[in-house]
Protein backbone atom coordinates (compact mmCIF):
# COMPACT_ATOMS: atom_id res chain seq x y z
CA UNK A 1 0.00 0.00 0.00
CA UNK A 2 1.21 3.52 -0.69
CA UNK A 3 -0.28 6.77 0.51
CA UNK A 4 0.11 9.88 -1.58
CA UNK A 5 -0.70 12.63 0.90
CA UNK A 6 -0.17 15.40 -1.64
CA UNK A 7 -3.23 14.21 -3.58
CA UNK A 8 -5.09 12.59 -0.65
CA UNK A 9 -5.10 9.17 -2.27
CA UNK A 10 -4.17 5.65 -1.24
CA UNK A 11 -3.17 3.02 -3.82
CA UNK A 12 -3.12 -0.69 -2.98
CA UNK A 13 -1.89 -3.73 -4.93
CA UNK A 14 -2.64 -7.36 -4.20
CA UNK A 15 -3.51 -10.75 -5.66
CA UNK A 16 -6.59 -12.86 -6.31
CA UNK A 17 -6.53 -16.60 -7.03
CA UNK A 18 -9.42 -18.05 -9.00
CA UNK A 19 -10.91 -21.52 -8.63
CA UNK A 20 -8.95 -22.62 -11.71
CA UNK A 21 -5.68 -21.73 -9.97
CA UNK A 22 -4.83 -18.78 -12.21
CA UNK A 23 -3.72 -15.78 -10.22
CA UNK A 24 -4.53 -12.21 -11.18
CA UNK A 25 -3.27 -9.06 -9.55
CA UNK A 26 -5.15 -5.89 -8.79
CA UNK A 27 -4.58 -2.17 -8.28
CA UNK A 28 -7.12 -0.20 -6.25
CA UNK A 29 -7.30 3.54 -5.64
CA UNK A 30 -9.01 5.03 -2.60
CA UNK A 31 -9.72 8.57 -1.44
CA UNK A 32 -8.33 9.77 1.88
CA UNK A 33 -11.72 8.96 3.44
CA UNK A 34 -11.59 5.34 2.25
CA UNK A 35 -13.95 5.66 -0.71
CA UNK A 36 -13.01 3.26 -3.52
CA UNK A 37 -12.24 5.34 -6.63
CA UNK A 38 -11.55 2.36 -8.90
CA UNK A 39 -10.47 -1.28 -8.84
CA UNK A 40 -8.54 -2.66 -11.80
CA UNK A 41 -7.61 -6.32 -12.32
CA UNK A 42 -4.42 -7.14 -14.20
CA UNK A 43 -3.80 -10.39 -16.04
CA UNK A 44 -0.67 -11.24 -17.99
CA UNK A 45 -0.93 -11.20 -21.77
CA UNK A 46 -0.26 -14.94 -22.05
CA UNK A 47 -2.66 -15.92 -19.25
CA UNK A 48 -0.02 -16.95 -16.74
CA UNK A 49 0.06 -16.04 -13.07
CA UNK A 50 0.91 -12.58 -11.77
CA UNK A 51 1.92 -11.89 -8.19
CA UNK A 52 2.24 -8.28 -6.98
CA UNK A 53 4.34 -7.84 -3.82
CA UNK A 54 4.93 -4.11 -3.32
CA UNK A 55 4.24 -0.64 -4.66
CA UNK A 56 6.38 2.51 -4.29
CA UNK A 57 6.17 6.13 -5.41
CA UNK A 58 8.61 7.26 -8.10
CA UNK A 59 8.67 10.88 -6.92
CA UNK A 60 6.20 11.90 -9.64
CA UNK A 61 2.58 12.48 -8.61
CA UNK A 62 0.45 9.34 -9.11
CA UNK A 63 3.36 7.47 -10.74
CA UNK A 64 4.27 4.16 -9.07
CA UNK A 65 6.53 1.14 -9.33
CA UNK A 66 5.12 -2.31 -8.65
CA UNK A 67 7.24 -5.39 -8.17
CA UNK A 68 6.46 -9.07 -7.85
CA UNK A 69 6.74 -11.99 -10.22
CA UNK A 70 5.20 -13.34 -13.40
CA UNK A 71 5.08 -16.95 -14.59
CA UNK A 72 6.37 -17.24 -18.15
CA UNK A 73 5.77 -20.30 -20.36
CA UNK A 74 8.69 -22.76 -20.09
CA UNK A 75 10.74 -20.26 -18.04
CA UNK A 76 9.30 -20.51 -14.53
CA UNK A 77 8.67 -17.37 -12.48
CA UNK A 78 10.59 -14.18 -13.24
CA UNK A 79 10.92 -10.89 -11.39
CA UNK A 80 8.35 -8.34 -12.58
CA UNK A 81 8.94 -4.59 -12.52
CA UNK A 82 5.97 -2.49 -13.60
CA UNK A 83 5.52 1.28 -13.72
CA UNK A 84 1.98 2.68 -13.70
CA UNK A 85 0.30 6.06 -13.64
CA UNK A 86 -2.95 6.23 -11.65
CA UNK A 87 -4.13 9.76 -12.44
CA UNK A 88 -7.02 8.66 -14.68
CA UNK A 89 -10.04 6.41 -14.31
CA UNK A 90 -7.84 3.31 -14.60
CA UNK A 91 -4.10 2.77 -14.21
CA UNK A 92 -1.96 3.24 -17.31
CA UNK A 93 0.98 0.86 -17.62
CA UNK A 94 4.08 2.84 -18.60
CA UNK A 95 6.16 -0.34 -18.80
CA UNK A 96 6.16 -3.92 -17.52
CA UNK A 97 9.44 -5.83 -17.65
CA UNK A 98 10.50 -9.26 -16.52
CA UNK A 99 14.01 -9.25 -15.07
CA UNK A 100 16.21 -12.34 -15.19
CA UNK A 101 19.55 -13.29 -13.68
CA UNK A 102 21.56 -16.43 -14.23
CA UNK A 103 22.83 -18.56 -11.39
CA UNK A 104 26.29 -17.95 -9.94
CA UNK A 105 27.66 -20.85 -12.02
CA UNK A 106 26.31 -23.13 -14.77
CA UNK A 107 25.86 -25.75 -12.02
CA UNK A 108 23.06 -23.65 -10.50
CA UNK A 109 20.31 -23.15 -13.10
CA UNK A 110 17.59 -20.70 -12.02
CA UNK A 111 14.07 -22.19 -12.04
CA UNK A 112 12.18 -19.31 -10.44
CA UNK A 113 12.71 -15.71 -9.38
CA UNK A 114 10.68 -13.46 -7.15
CA UNK A 115 10.70 -9.68 -6.61
CA UNK A 116 9.84 -8.46 -3.14
CA UNK A 117 10.49 -4.73 -2.97
CA UNK A 118 11.74 -1.77 -5.00
CA UNK A 119 13.52 1.46 -4.17
CA UNK A 120 13.89 4.63 -6.25
CA UNK A 121 17.16 6.54 -6.37
CA UNK A 122 17.18 10.04 -7.84
CA UNK A 123 20.53 11.66 -8.50
CA UNK A 124 21.55 14.48 -10.83
CA UNK A 125 18.25 14.48 -12.68
CA UNK A 126 18.17 10.74 -13.38
CA UNK A 127 16.23 7.96 -11.70
CA UNK A 128 17.36 4.41 -11.03
CA UNK A 129 15.28 1.59 -9.63
CA UNK A 130 16.59 -1.18 -7.36
CA UNK A 131 14.54 -4.36 -7.13
CA UNK A 132 15.38 -6.90 -4.44
CA UNK A 133 14.27 -10.48 -4.78
CA UNK A 134 15.36 -14.09 -4.75
CA UNK A 135 16.68 -16.69 -7.18
CA UNK A 136 15.52 -20.27 -6.66
CA UNK A 137 17.71 -22.97 -8.21
CA UNK A 138 17.02 -26.52 -9.45
CA UNK A 139 18.35 -27.87 -6.12
CA UNK A 140 15.65 -25.73 -4.31
CA UNK A 141 18.27 -23.47 -2.65
CA UNK A 142 17.82 -19.71 -2.93
CA UNK A 143 20.02 -16.62 -3.07
CA UNK A 144 19.16 -12.96 -2.81
CA UNK A 145 19.36 -10.88 -5.97
CA UNK A 146 19.26 -7.11 -6.53
CA UNK A 147 18.59 -5.63 -9.96
CA UNK A 148 19.50 -2.07 -10.88
CA UNK A 149 17.54 -0.55 -13.78
CA UNK A 150 17.24 2.81 -15.46
CA UNK A 151 14.02 4.85 -15.39
CA UNK A 152 12.58 2.75 -18.24
CA UNK A 153 13.20 -0.54 -16.41
CA UNK A 154 16.14 -1.51 -18.61
CA UNK A 155 18.55 -3.66 -16.53
CA UNK A 156 21.88 -1.95 -15.81
CA UNK A 157 23.39 -4.34 -13.26
CA UNK A 158 22.60 -7.19 -10.91
CA UNK A 159 24.19 -8.64 -7.85
CA UNK A 160 23.63 -12.05 -6.28
CA UNK A 161 23.97 -12.48 -2.52
CA UNK A 162 24.79 -16.00 -1.32
PDB file of C-alpha atoms in Angstrom:
ATOM      1  CA  UNK A   1       0.000   0.000   0.000  1.00  0.00           C
ATOM      2  CA  UNK A   2       1.211   3.516  -0.692  1.00  0.00           C
ATOM      3  CA  UNK A   3      -0.278   6.768   0.510  1.00  0.00           C
ATOM      4  CA  UNK A   4       0.105   9.883  -1.581  1.00  0.00           C
ATOM      5  CA  UNK A   5      -0.696  12.630   0.903  1.00  0.00           C
ATOM      6  CA  UNK A   6      -0.172  15.402  -1.638  1.00  0.00           C
ATOM      7  CA  UNK A   7      -3.227  14.209  -3.581  1.00  0.00           C
ATOM      8  CA  UNK A   8      -5.086  12.589  -0.652  1.00  0.00           C
ATOM      9  CA  UNK A   9      -5.103   9.167  -2.272  1.00  0.00           C
ATOM     10  CA  UNK A  10      -4.166   5.646  -1.240  1.00  0.00           C
ATOM     11  CA  UNK A  11      -3.167   3.019  -3.816  1.00  0.00           C
ATOM     12  CA  UNK A  12      -3.123  -0.691  -2.984  1.00  0.00           C
ATOM     13  CA  UNK A  13      -1.888  -3.729  -4.927  1.00  0.00           C
ATOM     14  CA  UNK A  14      -2.641  -7.358  -4.204  1.00  0.00           C
ATOM     15  CA  UNK A  15      -3.509 -10.747  -5.658  1.00  0.00           C
ATOM     16  CA  UNK A  16      -6.585 -12.863  -6.309  1.00  0.00           C
ATOM     17  CA  UNK A  17      -6.526 -16.601  -7.027  1.00  0.00           C
ATOM     18  CA  UNK A  18      -9.421 -18.051  -9.000  1.00  0.00           C
ATOM     19  CA  UNK A  19     -10.912 -21.519  -8.634  1.00  0.00           C
ATOM     20  CA  UNK A  20      -8.945 -22.624 -11.709  1.00  0.00           C
ATOM     21  CA  UNK A  21      -5.682 -21.729  -9.969  1.00  0.00           C
ATOM     22  CA  UNK A  22      -4.827 -18.779 -12.206  1.00  0.00           C
ATOM     23  CA  UNK A  23      -3.719 -15.782 -10.221  1.00  0.00           C
ATOM     24  CA  UNK A  24      -4.534 -12.209 -11.182  1.00  0.00           C
ATOM     25  CA  UNK A  25      -3.269  -9.063  -9.555  1.00  0.00           C
ATOM     26  CA  UNK A  26      -5.153  -5.885  -8.790  1.00  0.00           C
ATOM     27  CA  UNK A  27      -4.577  -2.174  -8.282  1.00  0.00           C
ATOM     28  CA  UNK A  28      -7.117  -0.201  -6.254  1.00  0.00           C
ATOM     29  CA  UNK A  29      -7.301   3.536  -5.644  1.00  0.00           C
ATOM     30  CA  UNK A  30      -9.013   5.025  -2.601  1.00  0.00           C
ATOM     31  CA  UNK A  31      -9.718   8.574  -1.444  1.00  0.00           C
ATOM     32  CA  UNK A  32      -8.334   9.770   1.883  1.00  0.00           C
ATOM     33  CA  UNK A  33     -11.722   8.955   3.445  1.00  0.00           C
ATOM     34  CA  UNK A  34     -11.588   5.339   2.246  1.00  0.00           C
ATOM     35  CA  UNK A  35     -13.948   5.662  -0.712  1.00  0.00           C
ATOM     36  CA  UNK A  36     -13.009   3.261  -3.522  1.00  0.00           C
ATOM     37  CA  UNK A  37     -12.237   5.340  -6.634  1.00  0.00           C
ATOM     38  CA  UNK A  38     -11.546   2.359  -8.903  1.00  0.00           C
ATOM     39  CA  UNK A  39     -10.469  -1.279  -8.845  1.00  0.00           C
ATOM     40  CA  UNK A  40      -8.541  -2.660 -11.798  1.00  0.00           C
ATOM     41  CA  UNK A  41      -7.615  -6.316 -12.318  1.00  0.00           C
ATOM     42  CA  UNK A  42      -4.423  -7.141 -14.197  1.00  0.00           C
ATOM     43  CA  UNK A  43      -3.796 -10.392 -16.041  1.00  0.00           C
ATOM     44  CA  UNK A  44      -0.672 -11.236 -17.988  1.00  0.00           C
ATOM     45  CA  UNK A  45      -0.934 -11.197 -21.773  1.00  0.00           C
ATOM     46  CA  UNK A  46      -0.261 -14.937 -22.049  1.00  0.00           C
ATOM     47  CA  UNK A  47      -2.660 -15.920 -19.248  1.00  0.00           C
ATOM     48  CA  UNK A  48      -0.025 -16.951 -16.737  1.00  0.00           C
ATOM     49  CA  UNK A  49       0.060 -16.044 -13.069  1.00  0.00           C
ATOM     50  CA  UNK A  50       0.908 -12.576 -11.771  1.00  0.00           C
ATOM     51  CA  UNK A  51       1.922 -11.892  -8.187  1.00  0.00           C
ATOM     52  CA  UNK A  52       2.242  -8.278  -6.979  1.00  0.00           C
ATOM     53  CA  UNK A  53       4.337  -7.844  -3.818  1.00  0.00           C
ATOM     54  CA  UNK A  54       4.934  -4.114  -3.323  1.00  0.00           C
ATOM     55  CA  UNK A  55       4.239  -0.637  -4.659  1.00  0.00           C
ATOM     56  CA  UNK A  56       6.377   2.513  -4.292  1.00  0.00           C
ATOM     57  CA  UNK A  57       6.166   6.132  -5.406  1.00  0.00           C
ATOM     58  CA  UNK A  58       8.613   7.257  -8.098  1.00  0.00           C
ATOM     59  CA  UNK A  59       8.666  10.883  -6.919  1.00  0.00           C
ATOM     60  CA  UNK A  60       6.205  11.903  -9.644  1.00  0.00           C
ATOM     61  CA  UNK A  61       2.581  12.479  -8.614  1.00  0.00           C
ATOM     62  CA  UNK A  62       0.451   9.343  -9.108  1.00  0.00           C
ATOM     63  CA  UNK A  63       3.364   7.468 -10.737  1.00  0.00           C
ATOM     64  CA  UNK A  64       4.268   4.160  -9.070  1.00  0.00           C
ATOM     65  CA  UNK A  65       6.529   1.143  -9.334  1.00  0.00           C
ATOM     66  CA  UNK A  66       5.117  -2.311  -8.651  1.00  0.00           C
ATOM     67  CA  UNK A  67       7.244  -5.395  -8.173  1.00  0.00           C
ATOM     68  CA  UNK A  68       6.460  -9.069  -7.846  1.00  0.00           C
ATOM     69  CA  UNK A  69       6.738 -11.994 -10.219  1.00  0.00           C
ATOM     70  CA  UNK A  70       5.200 -13.343 -13.404  1.00  0.00           C
ATOM     71  CA  UNK A  71       5.080 -16.954 -14.594  1.00  0.00           C
ATOM     72  CA  UNK A  72       6.375 -17.235 -18.152  1.00  0.00           C
ATOM     73  CA  UNK A  73       5.770 -20.296 -20.357  1.00  0.00           C
ATOM     74  CA  UNK A  74       8.692 -22.763 -20.086  1.00  0.00           C
ATOM     75  CA  UNK A  75      10.740 -20.264 -18.037  1.00  0.00           C
ATOM     76  CA  UNK A  76       9.303 -20.507 -14.527  1.00  0.00           C
ATOM     77  CA  UNK A  77       8.667 -17.371 -12.478  1.00  0.00           C
ATOM     78  CA  UNK A  78      10.589 -14.178 -13.241  1.00  0.00           C
ATOM     79  CA  UNK A  79      10.917 -10.886 -11.392  1.00  0.00           C
ATOM     80  CA  UNK A  80       8.347  -8.341 -12.578  1.00  0.00           C
ATOM     81  CA  UNK A  81       8.944  -4.586 -12.521  1.00  0.00           C
ATOM     82  CA  UNK A  82       5.965  -2.494 -13.604  1.00  0.00           C
ATOM     83  CA  UNK A  83       5.516   1.284 -13.718  1.00  0.00           C
ATOM     84  CA  UNK A  84       1.983   2.678 -13.696  1.00  0.00           C
ATOM     85  CA  UNK A  85       0.302   6.060 -13.641  1.00  0.00           C
ATOM     86  CA  UNK A  86      -2.948   6.227 -11.646  1.00  0.00           C
ATOM     87  CA  UNK A  87      -4.135   9.764 -12.440  1.00  0.00           C
ATOM     88  CA  UNK A  88      -7.023   8.656 -14.675  1.00  0.00           C
ATOM     89  CA  UNK A  89     -10.043   6.407 -14.310  1.00  0.00           C
ATOM     90  CA  UNK A  90      -7.841   3.306 -14.601  1.00  0.00           C
ATOM     91  CA  UNK A  91      -4.098   2.768 -14.209  1.00  0.00           C
ATOM     92  CA  UNK A  92      -1.964   3.239 -17.307  1.00  0.00           C
ATOM     93  CA  UNK A  93       0.980   0.858 -17.619  1.00  0.00           C
ATOM     94  CA  UNK A  94       4.079   2.835 -18.604  1.00  0.00           C
ATOM     95  CA  UNK A  95       6.164  -0.337 -18.799  1.00  0.00           C
ATOM     96  CA  UNK A  96       6.157  -3.916 -17.523  1.00  0.00           C
ATOM     97  CA  UNK A  97       9.438  -5.826 -17.645  1.00  0.00           C
ATOM     98  CA  UNK A  98      10.505  -9.256 -16.516  1.00  0.00           C
ATOM     99  CA  UNK A  99      14.015  -9.252 -15.073  1.00  0.00           C
ATOM    100  CA  UNK A 100      16.214 -12.343 -15.191  1.00  0.00           C
ATOM    101  CA  UNK A 101      19.549 -13.291 -13.679  1.00  0.00           C
ATOM    102  CA  UNK A 102      21.565 -16.427 -14.235  1.00  0.00           C
ATOM    103  CA  UNK A 103      22.828 -18.557 -11.388  1.00  0.00           C
ATOM    104  CA  UNK A 104      26.288 -17.950  -9.943  1.00  0.00           C
ATOM    105  CA  UNK A 105      27.665 -20.851 -12.023  1.00  0.00           C
ATOM    106  CA  UNK A 106      26.314 -23.131 -14.771  1.00  0.00           C
ATOM    107  CA  UNK A 107      25.864 -25.747 -12.020  1.00  0.00           C
ATOM    108  CA  UNK A 108      23.061 -23.652 -10.497  1.00  0.00           C
ATOM    109  CA  UNK A 109      20.307 -23.150 -13.104  1.00  0.00           C
ATOM    110  CA  UNK A 110      17.593 -20.699 -12.017  1.00  0.00           C
ATOM    111  CA  UNK A 111      14.074 -22.188 -12.043  1.00  0.00           C
ATOM    112  CA  UNK A 112      12.177 -19.311 -10.441  1.00  0.00           C
ATOM    113  CA  UNK A 113      12.710 -15.714  -9.380  1.00  0.00           C
ATOM    114  CA  UNK A 114      10.680 -13.456  -7.147  1.00  0.00           C
ATOM    115  CA  UNK A 115      10.703  -9.683  -6.615  1.00  0.00           C
ATOM    116  CA  UNK A 116       9.841  -8.459  -3.140  1.00  0.00           C
ATOM    117  CA  UNK A 117      10.493  -4.726  -2.967  1.00  0.00           C
ATOM    118  CA  UNK A 118      11.735  -1.774  -4.998  1.00  0.00           C
ATOM    119  CA  UNK A 119      13.518   1.462  -4.172  1.00  0.00           C
ATOM    120  CA  UNK A 120      13.888   4.632  -6.251  1.00  0.00           C
ATOM    121  CA  UNK A 121      17.162   6.541  -6.370  1.00  0.00           C
ATOM    122  CA  UNK A 122      17.179  10.042  -7.844  1.00  0.00           C
ATOM    123  CA  UNK A 123      20.526  11.655  -8.504  1.00  0.00           C
ATOM    124  CA  UNK A 124      21.546  14.483 -10.829  1.00  0.00           C
ATOM    125  CA  UNK A 125      18.247  14.477 -12.683  1.00  0.00           C
ATOM    126  CA  UNK A 126      18.168  10.736 -13.377  1.00  0.00           C
ATOM    127  CA  UNK A 127      16.234   7.957 -11.703  1.00  0.00           C
ATOM    128  CA  UNK A 128      17.363   4.408 -11.030  1.00  0.00           C
ATOM    129  CA  UNK A 129      15.280   1.592  -9.630  1.00  0.00           C
ATOM    130  CA  UNK A 130      16.591  -1.178  -7.356  1.00  0.00           C
ATOM    131  CA  UNK A 131      14.540  -4.361  -7.132  1.00  0.00           C
ATOM    132  CA  UNK A 132      15.378  -6.905  -4.438  1.00  0.00           C
ATOM    133  CA  UNK A 133      14.268 -10.477  -4.779  1.00  0.00           C
ATOM    134  CA  UNK A 134      15.364 -14.090  -4.752  1.00  0.00           C
ATOM    135  CA  UNK A 135      16.683 -16.688  -7.180  1.00  0.00           C
ATOM    136  CA  UNK A 136      15.519 -20.274  -6.664  1.00  0.00           C
ATOM    137  CA  UNK A 137      17.712 -22.969  -8.214  1.00  0.00           C
ATOM    138  CA  UNK A 138      17.023 -26.516  -9.446  1.00  0.00           C
ATOM    139  CA  UNK A 139      18.345 -27.869  -6.123  1.00  0.00           C
ATOM    140  CA  UNK A 140      15.648 -25.731  -4.312  1.00  0.00           C
ATOM    141  CA  UNK A 141      18.266 -23.471  -2.648  1.00  0.00           C
ATOM    142  CA  UNK A 142      17.817 -19.715  -2.932  1.00  0.00           C
ATOM    143  CA  UNK A 143      20.015 -16.622  -3.072  1.00  0.00           C
ATOM    144  CA  UNK A 144      19.158 -12.958  -2.806  1.00  0.00           C
ATOM    145  CA  UNK A 145      19.356 -10.884  -5.969  1.00  0.00           C
ATOM    146  CA  UNK A 146      19.256  -7.114  -6.532  1.00  0.00           C
ATOM    147  CA  UNK A 147      18.591  -5.635  -9.964  1.00  0.00           C
ATOM    148  CA  UNK A 148      19.499  -2.068 -10.876  1.00  0.00           C
ATOM    149  CA  UNK A 149      17.542  -0.553 -13.783  1.00  0.00           C
ATOM    150  CA  UNK A 150      17.240   2.807 -15.456  1.00  0.00           C
ATOM    151  CA  UNK A 151      14.020   4.848 -15.387  1.00  0.00           C
ATOM    152  CA  UNK A 152      12.578   2.750 -18.242  1.00  0.00           C
ATOM    153  CA  UNK A 153      13.200  -0.544 -16.408  1.00  0.00           C
ATOM    154  CA  UNK A 154      16.141  -1.512 -18.605  1.00  0.00           C
ATOM    155  CA  UNK A 155      18.548  -3.661 -16.532  1.00  0.00           C
ATOM    156  CA  UNK A 156      21.883  -1.949 -15.808  1.00  0.00           C
ATOM    157  CA  UNK A 157      23.388  -4.341 -13.263  1.00  0.00           C
ATOM    158  CA  UNK A 158      22.603  -7.190 -10.912  1.00  0.00           C
ATOM    159  CA  UNK A 159      24.188  -8.640  -7.849  1.00  0.00           C
ATOM    160  CA  UNK A 160      23.633 -12.054  -6.276  1.00  0.00           C
ATOM    161  CA  UNK A 161      23.971 -12.480  -2.518  1.00  0.00           C
ATOM    162  CA  UNK A 162      24.794 -15.997  -1.321  1.00  0.00           C
TER     163      UNK A 162
END
